[in-house]
mmCIF file with all atom_site columns, C-alpha atoms in Angstrom:
data_model
loop_
_atom_site.group_PDB
_atom_site.id
_atom_site.type_symbol
_atom_site.label_atom_id
_atom_site.label_alt_id
_atom_site.label_comp_id
_atom_site.label_asym_id
_atom_site.label_entity_id
_atom_site.label_seq_id
_atom_site.pdbx_PDB_ins_code
_atom_site.Cartn_x
_atom_site.Cartn_y
_atom_site.Cartn_z
_atom_site.occupancy
_atom_site.B_iso_or_equiv
_atom_site.pdbx_formal_charge
_atom_site.auth_seq_id
_atom_site.auth_comp_id
_atom_site.auth_asym_id
_atom_site.auth_atom_id
_atom_site.pdbx_PDB_model_num
ATOM 1   C CA . UNK A 1 1   ? 96.777  58.266 92.440  1.00 0.00 ? 213 UNK A CA 1
ATOM 2   C CA . UNK A 1 2   ? 99.476  60.392 94.266  1.00 0.00 ? 214 UNK A CA 1
ATOM 3   C CA . UNK A 1 3   ? 102.718 59.692 94.900  1.00 0.00 ? 215 UNK A CA 1
ATOM 4   C CA . UNK A 1 4   ? 103.823 56.905 97.478  1.00 0.00 ? 216 UNK A CA 1
ATOM 5   C CA . UNK A 1 5   ? 105.873 57.860 100.686 1.00 0.00 ? 217 UNK A CA 1
ATOM 6   C CA . UNK A 1 6   ? 109.389 57.069 101.052 1.00 0.00 ? 218 UNK A CA 1
ATOM 7   C CA . UNK A 1 7   ? 109.781 54.641 104.224 1.00 0.00 ? 219 UNK A CA 1
ATOM 8   C CA . UNK A 1 8   ? 113.558 54.509 105.510 1.00 0.00 ? 220 UNK A CA 1
ATOM 9   C CA . UNK A 1 9   ? 114.067 51.490 107.370 1.00 0.00 ? 221 UNK A CA 1
ATOM 10  C CA . UNK A 1 10  ? 116.884 51.078 110.130 1.00 0.00 ? 222 UNK A CA 1
ATOM 11  C CA . UNK A 1 11  ? 118.409 47.813 110.256 1.00 0.00 ? 223 UNK A CA 1
ATOM 12  C CA . UNK A 1 12  ? 119.965 46.769 113.636 1.00 0.00 ? 224 UNK A CA 1
ATOM 13  C CA . UNK A 1 13  ? 117.431 46.648 116.734 1.00 0.00 ? 225 UNK A CA 1
ATOM 14  C CA . UNK A 1 14  ? 114.505 47.586 114.583 1.00 0.00 ? 226 UNK A CA 1
ATOM 15  C CA . UNK A 1 15  ? 114.064 44.592 111.501 1.00 0.00 ? 227 UNK A CA 1
ATOM 16  C CA . UNK A 1 16  ? 116.767 41.847 113.229 1.00 0.00 ? 228 UNK A CA 1
ATOM 17  C CA . UNK A 1 17  ? 118.715 41.820 116.229 1.00 0.00 ? 229 UNK A CA 1
ATOM 18  C CA . UNK A 1 18  ? 123.063 40.489 115.538 1.00 0.00 ? 230 UNK A CA 1
ATOM 19  C CA . UNK A 1 19  ? 124.574 39.462 118.592 1.00 0.00 ? 231 UNK A CA 1
ATOM 20  C CA . UNK A 1 20  ? 127.880 37.379 119.052 1.00 0.00 ? 232 UNK A CA 1
ATOM 21  C CA . UNK A 1 21  ? 126.154 35.319 121.743 1.00 0.00 ? 233 UNK A CA 1
ATOM 22  C CA . UNK A 1 22  ? 123.979 32.786 120.767 1.00 0.00 ? 234 UNK A CA 1
ATOM 23  C CA . UNK A 1 23  ? 119.812 32.986 122.110 1.00 0.00 ? 235 UNK A CA 1
ATOM 24  C CA . UNK A 1 24  ? 117.952 29.972 123.724 1.00 0.00 ? 236 UNK A CA 1
ATOM 25  C CA . UNK A 1 25  ? 116.267 29.943 120.074 1.00 0.00 ? 237 UNK A CA 1
ATOM 26  C CA . UNK A 1 26  ? 117.860 29.373 116.670 1.00 0.00 ? 238 UNK A CA 1
ATOM 27  C CA . UNK A 1 27  ? 118.694 31.781 114.789 1.00 0.00 ? 239 UNK A CA 1
ATOM 28  C CA . UNK A 1 28  ? 117.483 32.938 111.738 1.00 0.00 ? 240 UNK A CA 1
ATOM 29  C CA . UNK A 1 29  ? 121.186 33.216 110.023 1.00 0.00 ? 241 UNK A CA 1
ATOM 30  C CA . UNK A 1 30  ? 124.472 33.788 110.166 1.00 0.00 ? 242 UNK A CA 1
ATOM 31  C CA . UNK A 1 31  ? 126.896 37.361 109.664 1.00 0.00 ? 243 UNK A CA 1
ATOM 32  C CA . UNK A 1 32  ? 129.931 36.742 110.614 1.00 0.00 ? 244 UNK A CA 1
ATOM 33  C CA . UNK A 1 33  ? 130.247 37.093 113.569 1.00 0.00 ? 245 UNK A CA 1
ATOM 34  C CA . UNK A 1 34  ? 126.806 37.393 114.583 1.00 0.00 ? 246 UNK A CA 1
ATOM 35  C CA . UNK A 1 35  ? 124.135 35.151 114.962 1.00 0.00 ? 247 UNK A CA 1
ATOM 36  C CA . UNK A 1 36  ? 120.990 37.257 113.281 1.00 0.00 ? 248 UNK A CA 1
ATOM 37  C CA . UNK A 1 37  ? 117.214 37.074 114.741 1.00 0.00 ? 249 UNK A CA 1
ATOM 38  C CA . UNK A 1 38  ? 114.352 38.541 112.585 1.00 0.00 ? 250 UNK A CA 1
ATOM 39  C CA . UNK A 1 39  ? 112.163 40.759 114.363 1.00 0.00 ? 251 UNK A CA 1
ATOM 40  C CA . UNK A 1 40  ? 108.919 38.569 114.521 1.00 0.00 ? 252 UNK A CA 1
ATOM 41  C CA . UNK A 1 41  ? 106.417 39.683 111.787 1.00 0.00 ? 253 UNK A CA 1
ATOM 42  C CA . UNK A 1 42  ? 109.177 41.067 109.530 1.00 0.00 ? 254 UNK A CA 1
ATOM 43  C CA . UNK A 1 43  ? 108.283 39.399 106.233 1.00 0.00 ? 255 UNK A CA 1
ATOM 44  C CA . UNK A 1 44  ? 104.672 40.555 106.494 1.00 0.00 ? 256 UNK A CA 1
ATOM 45  C CA . UNK A 1 45  ? 106.106 44.191 107.759 1.00 0.00 ? 257 UNK A CA 1
ATOM 46  C CA . UNK A 1 46  ? 108.164 44.421 104.388 1.00 0.00 ? 258 UNK A CA 1
ATOM 47  C CA . UNK A 1 47  ? 105.984 43.218 102.062 1.00 0.00 ? 259 UNK A CA 1
ATOM 48  C CA . UNK A 1 48  ? 103.109 46.016 103.227 1.00 0.00 ? 260 UNK A CA 1
ATOM 49  C CA . UNK A 1 49  ? 106.099 48.598 102.808 1.00 0.00 ? 261 UNK A CA 1
ATOM 50  C CA . UNK A 1 50  ? 106.942 47.119 99.560  1.00 0.00 ? 262 UNK A CA 1
ATOM 51  C CA . UNK A 1 51  ? 103.053 47.966 98.775  1.00 0.00 ? 263 UNK A CA 1
ATOM 52  C CA . UNK A 1 52  ? 102.328 50.940 100.148 1.00 0.00 ? 264 UNK A CA 1
ATOM 53  C CA . UNK A 1 53  ? 105.627 52.912 100.185 1.00 0.00 ? 265 UNK A CA 1
ATOM 54  C CA . UNK A 1 54  ? 108.942 53.257 97.857  1.00 0.00 ? 266 UNK A CA 1
ATOM 55  C CA . UNK A 1 55  ? 111.564 51.606 100.891 1.00 0.00 ? 267 UNK A CA 1
ATOM 56  C CA . UNK A 1 56  ? 115.379 52.604 101.535 1.00 0.00 ? 268 UNK A CA 1
ATOM 57  C CA . UNK A 1 57  ? 117.595 51.292 104.440 1.00 0.00 ? 269 UNK A CA 1
ATOM 58  C CA . UNK A 1 58  ? 119.381 53.782 106.163 1.00 0.00 ? 270 UNK A CA 1
ATOM 59  C CA . UNK A 1 59  ? 122.106 51.843 108.856 1.00 0.00 ? 271 UNK A CA 1
ATOM 60  C CA . UNK A 1 60  ? 125.284 53.436 110.773 1.00 0.00 ? 272 UNK A CA 1
ATOM 61  C CA . UNK A 1 61  ? 126.503 49.749 110.303 1.00 0.00 ? 273 UNK A CA 1
ATOM 62  C CA . UNK A 1 62  ? 129.200 48.866 107.565 1.00 0.00 ? 274 UNK A CA 1
ATOM 63  C CA . UNK A 1 63  ? 128.369 48.667 103.911 1.00 0.00 ? 275 UNK A CA 1
ATOM 64  C CA . UNK A 1 64  ? 129.392 44.561 103.849 1.00 0.00 ? 276 UNK A CA 1
ATOM 65  C CA . UNK A 1 65  ? 127.582 44.048 106.910 1.00 0.00 ? 277 UNK A CA 1
ATOM 66  C CA . UNK A 1 66  ? 124.306 45.750 105.783 1.00 0.00 ? 278 UNK A CA 1
ATOM 67  C CA . UNK A 1 67  ? 124.247 44.028 102.308 1.00 0.00 ? 279 UNK A CA 1
ATOM 68  C CA . UNK A 1 68  ? 124.926 40.659 103.879 1.00 0.00 ? 280 UNK A CA 1
ATOM 69  C CA . UNK A 1 69  ? 121.961 41.348 106.064 1.00 0.00 ? 281 UNK A CA 1
ATOM 70  C CA . UNK A 1 70  ? 119.648 42.506 103.365 1.00 0.00 ? 282 UNK A CA 1
ATOM 71  C CA . UNK A 1 71  ? 120.793 39.703 100.991 1.00 0.00 ? 283 UNK A CA 1
ATOM 72  C CA . UNK A 1 72  ? 119.243 37.101 103.743 1.00 0.00 ? 284 UNK A CA 1
ATOM 73  C CA . UNK A 1 73  ? 116.694 39.212 105.531 1.00 0.00 ? 285 UNK A CA 1
ATOM 74  C CA . UNK A 1 74  ? 114.786 40.944 101.790 1.00 0.00 ? 286 UNK A CA 1
ATOM 75  C CA . UNK A 1 75  ? 113.170 38.963 99.537  1.00 0.00 ? 287 UNK A CA 1
ATOM 76  C CA . UNK A 1 76  ? 115.018 38.568 95.874  1.00 0.00 ? 288 UNK A CA 1
ATOM 77  C CA . UNK A 1 77  ? 114.438 41.443 93.889  1.00 0.00 ? 289 UNK A CA 1
ATOM 78  C CA . UNK A 1 78  ? 112.910 43.866 96.889  1.00 0.00 ? 290 UNK A CA 1
ATOM 79  C CA . UNK A 1 79  ? 112.933 47.248 95.296  1.00 0.00 ? 291 UNK A CA 1
ATOM 80  C CA . UNK A 1 80  ? 115.230 49.854 97.647  1.00 0.00 ? 292 UNK A CA 1
ATOM 81  C CA . UNK A 1 81  ? 115.106 52.974 96.509  1.00 0.00 ? 293 UNK A CA 1
ATOM 82  C CA . UNK A 1 82  ? 118.953 53.425 98.429  1.00 0.00 ? 294 UNK A CA 1
ATOM 83  C CA . UNK A 1 83  ? 120.700 51.966 100.508 1.00 0.00 ? 295 UNK A CA 1
ATOM 84  C CA . UNK A 1 84  ? 122.935 54.497 102.836 1.00 0.00 ? 296 UNK A CA 1
ATOM 85  C CA . UNK A 1 85  ? 125.632 52.584 105.469 1.00 0.00 ? 297 UNK A CA 1
ATOM 86  C CA . UNK A 1 86  ? 127.933 54.351 107.698 1.00 0.00 ? 298 UNK A CA 1
ATOM 87  C CA . UNK A 1 87  ? 129.627 55.916 105.253 1.00 0.00 ? 299 UNK A CA 1
ATOM 88  C CA . UNK A 1 88  ? 127.080 58.337 104.555 1.00 0.00 ? 300 UNK A CA 1
ATOM 89  C CA . UNK A 1 89  ? 126.130 59.078 108.379 1.00 0.00 ? 301 UNK A CA 1
ATOM 90  C CA . UNK A 1 90  ? 127.389 62.277 109.573 1.00 0.00 ? 302 UNK A CA 1
ATOM 91  C CA . UNK A 1 91  ? 129.846 61.370 112.635 1.00 0.00 ? 303 UNK A CA 1
ATOM 92  C CA . UNK A 1 92  ? 129.668 63.357 115.606 1.00 0.00 ? 304 UNK A CA 1
ATOM 93  C CA . UNK A 1 93  ? 131.371 63.535 119.111 1.00 0.00 ? 305 UNK A CA 1
ATOM 94  C CA . UNK A 1 94  ? 128.861 63.358 122.051 1.00 0.00 ? 306 UNK A CA 1
ATOM 95  C CA . UNK A 1 95  ? 130.018 64.966 125.026 1.00 0.00 ? 307 UNK A CA 1
ATOM 96  C CA . UNK A 1 96  ? 127.910 63.584 127.358 1.00 0.00 ? 308 UNK A CA 1
ATOM 97  C CA . UNK A 1 97  ? 128.491 59.575 126.467 1.00 0.00 ? 309 UNK A CA 1
ATOM 98  C CA . UNK A 1 98  ? 132.447 60.603 125.119 1.00 0.00 ? 310 UNK A CA 1
ATOM 99  C CA . UNK A 1 99  ? 131.063 58.167 122.182 1.00 0.00 ? 311 UNK A CA 1
ATOM 100 C CA . UNK A 1 100 ? 131.311 59.009 118.449 1.00 0.00 ? 312 UNK A CA 1
ATOM 101 C CA . UNK A 1 101 ? 127.833 58.900 117.173 1.00 0.00 ? 313 UNK A CA 1
ATOM 102 C CA . UNK A 1 102 ? 126.906 58.344 114.036 1.00 0.00 ? 314 UNK A CA 1
ATOM 103 C CA . UNK A 1 103 ? 123.807 61.011 112.555 1.00 0.00 ? 315 UNK A CA 1
ATOM 104 C CA . UNK A 1 104 ? 121.052 59.959 109.629 1.00 0.00 ? 316 UNK A CA 1
ATOM 105 C CA . UNK A 1 105 ? 120.680 63.871 108.305 1.00 0.00 ? 317 UNK A CA 1
ATOM 106 C CA . UNK A 1 106 ? 117.803 63.585 105.976 1.00 0.00 ? 318 UNK A CA 1
ATOM 107 C CA . UNK A 1 107 ? 119.359 66.478 104.087 1.00 0.00 ? 319 UNK A CA 1
ATOM 108 C CA . UNK A 1 108 ? 121.007 63.621 102.142 1.00 0.00 ? 320 UNK A CA 1
ATOM 109 C CA . UNK A 1 109 ? 117.769 62.328 101.742 1.00 0.00 ? 321 UNK A CA 1
ATOM 110 C CA . UNK A 1 110 ? 116.602 65.697 100.354 1.00 0.00 ? 322 UNK A CA 1
ATOM 111 C CA . UNK A 1 111 ? 119.267 66.253 97.921  1.00 0.00 ? 323 UNK A CA 1
ATOM 112 C CA . UNK A 1 112 ? 118.349 62.274 95.872  1.00 0.00 ? 324 UNK A CA 1
ATOM 113 C CA . UNK A 1 113 ? 114.691 64.635 95.168  1.00 0.00 ? 325 UNK A CA 1
ATOM 114 C CA . UNK A 1 114 ? 112.524 63.445 98.055  1.00 0.00 ? 326 UNK A CA 1
ATOM 115 C CA . UNK A 1 115 ? 110.526 66.219 99.929  1.00 0.00 ? 327 UNK A CA 1
ATOM 116 C CA . UNK A 1 116 ? 111.079 65.463 103.705 1.00 0.00 ? 328 UNK A CA 1
ATOM 117 C CA . UNK A 1 117 ? 107.407 66.106 103.989 1.00 0.00 ? 329 UNK A CA 1
ATOM 118 C CA . UNK A 1 118 ? 106.642 62.667 102.470 1.00 0.00 ? 330 UNK A CA 1
ATOM 119 C CA . UNK A 1 119 ? 109.662 60.679 104.185 1.00 0.00 ? 331 UNK A CA 1
ATOM 120 C CA . UNK A 1 120 ? 109.201 58.765 107.260 1.00 0.00 ? 332 UNK A CA 1
ATOM 121 C CA . UNK A 1 121 ? 111.731 57.112 109.229 1.00 0.00 ? 333 UNK A CA 1
ATOM 122 C CA . UNK A 1 122 ? 111.664 53.848 111.387 1.00 0.00 ? 334 UNK A CA 1
ATOM 123 C CA . UNK A 1 123 ? 114.296 53.762 114.170 1.00 0.00 ? 335 UNK A CA 1
ATOM 124 C CA . UNK A 1 124 ? 115.072 52.224 117.567 1.00 0.00 ? 336 UNK A CA 1
ATOM 125 C CA . UNK A 1 125 ? 117.744 54.980 117.892 1.00 0.00 ? 337 UNK A CA 1
ATOM 126 C CA . UNK A 1 126 ? 115.608 58.481 117.284 1.00 0.00 ? 338 UNK A CA 1
ATOM 127 C CA . UNK A 1 127 ? 118.988 60.235 118.607 1.00 0.00 ? 339 UNK A CA 1
ATOM 128 C CA . UNK A 1 128 ? 120.585 58.865 115.483 1.00 0.00 ? 340 UNK A CA 1
ATOM 129 C CA . UNK A 1 129 ? 117.854 61.237 113.361 1.00 0.00 ? 341 UNK A CA 1
ATOM 130 C CA . UNK A 1 130 ? 118.192 64.437 115.915 1.00 0.00 ? 342 UNK A CA 1
ATOM 131 C CA . UNK A 1 131 ? 118.258 66.908 112.954 1.00 0.00 ? 343 UNK A CA 1
ATOM 132 C CA . UNK A 1 132 ? 114.704 66.314 111.621 1.00 0.00 ? 344 UNK A CA 1
ATOM 133 C CA . UNK A 1 133 ? 113.053 64.576 114.748 1.00 0.00 ? 345 UNK A CA 1
ATOM 134 C CA . UNK A 1 134 ? 109.777 65.432 113.050 1.00 0.00 ? 346 UNK A CA 1
ATOM 135 C CA . UNK A 1 135 ? 110.363 62.321 110.517 1.00 0.00 ? 347 UNK A CA 1
ATOM 136 C CA . UNK A 1 136 ? 110.778 59.389 112.943 1.00 0.00 ? 348 UNK A CA 1
ATOM 137 C CA . UNK A 1 137 ? 109.037 57.546 114.052 1.00 0.00 ? 349 UNK A CA 1
ATOM 138 C CA . UNK A 1 138 ? 110.502 55.813 117.168 1.00 0.00 ? 350 UNK A CA 1
ATOM 139 C CA . UNK A 1 139 ? 110.253 51.510 117.745 1.00 0.00 ? 351 UNK A CA 1
ATOM 140 C CA . UNK A 1 140 ? 111.143 49.973 120.793 1.00 0.00 ? 352 UNK A CA 1
ATOM 141 C CA . UNK A 1 141 ? 114.399 48.271 120.089 1.00 0.00 ? 353 UNK A CA 1
ATOM 142 C CA . UNK A 1 142 ? 114.138 44.536 119.442 1.00 0.00 ? 354 UNK A CA 1
ATOM 143 C CA . UNK A 1 143 ? 116.792 42.522 121.373 1.00 0.00 ? 355 UNK A CA 1
ATOM 144 C CA . UNK A 1 144 ? 115.177 38.932 120.287 1.00 0.00 ? 356 UNK A CA 1
ATOM 145 C CA . UNK A 1 145 ? 112.177 38.951 122.004 1.00 0.00 ? 357 UNK A CA 1
ATOM 146 C CA . UNK A 1 146 ? 109.967 36.118 120.257 1.00 0.00 ? 358 UNK A CA 1
ATOM 147 C CA . UNK A 1 147 ? 106.573 37.856 121.575 1.00 0.00 ? 359 UNK A CA 1
ATOM 148 C CA . UNK A 1 148 ? 107.640 40.964 120.129 1.00 0.00 ? 360 UNK A CA 1
ATOM 149 C CA . UNK A 1 149 ? 105.018 42.631 118.219 1.00 0.00 ? 361 UNK A CA 1
ATOM 150 C CA . UNK A 1 150 ? 105.787 46.150 117.542 1.00 0.00 ? 362 UNK A CA 1
ATOM 151 C CA . UNK A 1 151 ? 106.041 45.645 113.451 1.00 0.00 ? 363 UNK A CA 1
ATOM 152 C CA . UNK A 1 152 ? 102.456 44.723 113.607 1.00 0.00 ? 364 UNK A CA 1
ATOM 153 C CA . UNK A 1 153 ? 101.318 47.472 115.485 1.00 0.00 ? 365 UNK A CA 1
ATOM 154 C CA . UNK A 1 154 ? 103.150 49.970 113.481 1.00 0.00 ? 366 UNK A CA 1
ATOM 155 C CA . UNK A 1 155 ? 101.665 48.757 110.034 1.00 0.00 ? 367 UNK A CA 1
ATOM 156 C CA . UNK A 1 156 ? 98.379  49.965 111.356 1.00 0.00 ? 368 UNK A CA 1
ATOM 157 C CA . UNK A 1 157 ? 99.840  53.379 112.153 1.00 0.00 ? 369 UNK A CA 1
ATOM 158 C CA . UNK A 1 158 ? 101.693 53.153 108.394 1.00 0.00 ? 370 UNK A CA 1
ATOM 159 C CA . UNK A 1 159 ? 98.250  52.927 107.081 1.00 0.00 ? 371 UNK A CA 1
ATOM 160 C CA . UNK A 1 160 ? 97.403  55.829 108.740 1.00 0.00 ? 372 UNK A CA 1
ATOM 161 C CA . UNK A 1 161 ? 100.334 57.998 107.967 1.00 0.00 ? 373 UNK A CA 1
ATOM 162 C CA . UNK A 1 162 ? 100.304 57.400 104.264 1.00 0.00 ? 374 UNK A CA 1
ATOM 163 C CA . UNK A 1 163 ? 97.711  59.705 103.458 1.00 0.00 ? 375 UNK A CA 1
ATOM 164 C CA . UNK A 1 164 ? 98.578  62.621 105.871 1.00 0.00 ? 376 UNK A CA 1
ATOM 165 C CA . UNK A 1 165 ? 99.757  65.216 103.823 1.00 0.00 ? 377 UNK A CA 1
ATOM 166 C CA . UNK A 1 166 ? 102.959 66.383 105.864 1.00 0.00 ? 378 UNK A CA 1
ATOM 167 C CA . UNK A 1 167 ? 104.439 63.837 107.922 1.00 0.00 ? 379 UNK A CA 1
ATOM 168 C CA . UNK A 1 168 ? 106.164 66.089 109.754 1.00 0.00 ? 380 UNK A CA 1
ATOM 169 C CA . UNK A 1 169 ? 103.104 67.421 111.302 1.00 0.00 ? 381 UNK A CA 1
ATOM 170 C CA . UNK A 1 170 ? 102.112 64.408 113.157 1.00 0.00 ? 382 UNK A CA 1
ATOM 171 C CA . UNK A 1 171 ? 103.370 63.844 116.934 1.00 0.00 ? 383 UNK A CA 1
ATOM 172 C CA . UNK A 1 172 ? 104.899 60.201 116.159 1.00 0.00 ? 384 UNK A CA 1
ATOM 173 C CA . UNK A 1 173 ? 106.137 60.011 119.999 1.00 0.00 ? 385 UNK A CA 1
ATOM 174 C CA . UNK A 1 174 ? 103.287 58.102 121.341 1.00 0.00 ? 386 UNK A CA 1
ATOM 175 C CA . UNK A 1 175 ? 102.256 56.598 118.137 1.00 0.00 ? 387 UNK A CA 1
ATOM 176 C CA . UNK A 1 176 ? 100.680 53.669 120.029 1.00 0.00 ? 388 UNK A CA 1
ATOM 177 C CA . UNK A 1 177 ? 98.272  55.079 121.507 1.00 0.00 ? 389 UNK A CA 1
ATOM 178 C CA . UNK A 1 178 ? 97.130  56.952 118.178 1.00 0.00 ? 390 UNK A CA 1
ATOM 179 C CA . UNK A 1 179 ? 96.238  53.362 116.908 1.00 0.00 ? 391 UNK A CA 1
ATOM 180 C CA . UNK A 1 180 ? 92.603  53.218 115.941 1.00 0.00 ? 392 UNK A CA 1
#
């Protein structure tokens, strides 16, 4: 069997929704000062990823916040290849929005020994991976909708990608239209 591909998961608005104001439904957990809502099907999705891929986390959030969320979201002893937080992001000034952007440069993953042909990033804000866009599967931002089924659809697409020789050669912007 060949080596498994690496899947890098963003946290906020990809796996969870964090808000300082409670929604109509009860929060799944609390990470001060945020009410945290799990994206529907996230548990099934994480188990799928564990079985089929090597899994890592890369968030532009602080390390303490990320570790608190991971502790509450992931099963105990869930194997993570690495956890990158805001300190591993490249900061760049966006002249259009006049704000600081956090870029996740996959060269840092490559330095850990991973081939980018085998790296998939699940991200609700693809501009965060603008330097290696061919590795990104963009997902709709999760903002608490209990009927969201993005992760269910994504598992079907990931079944296809796990067998591809070079994930960068596959167009992923319209991935939902490619699900059989």
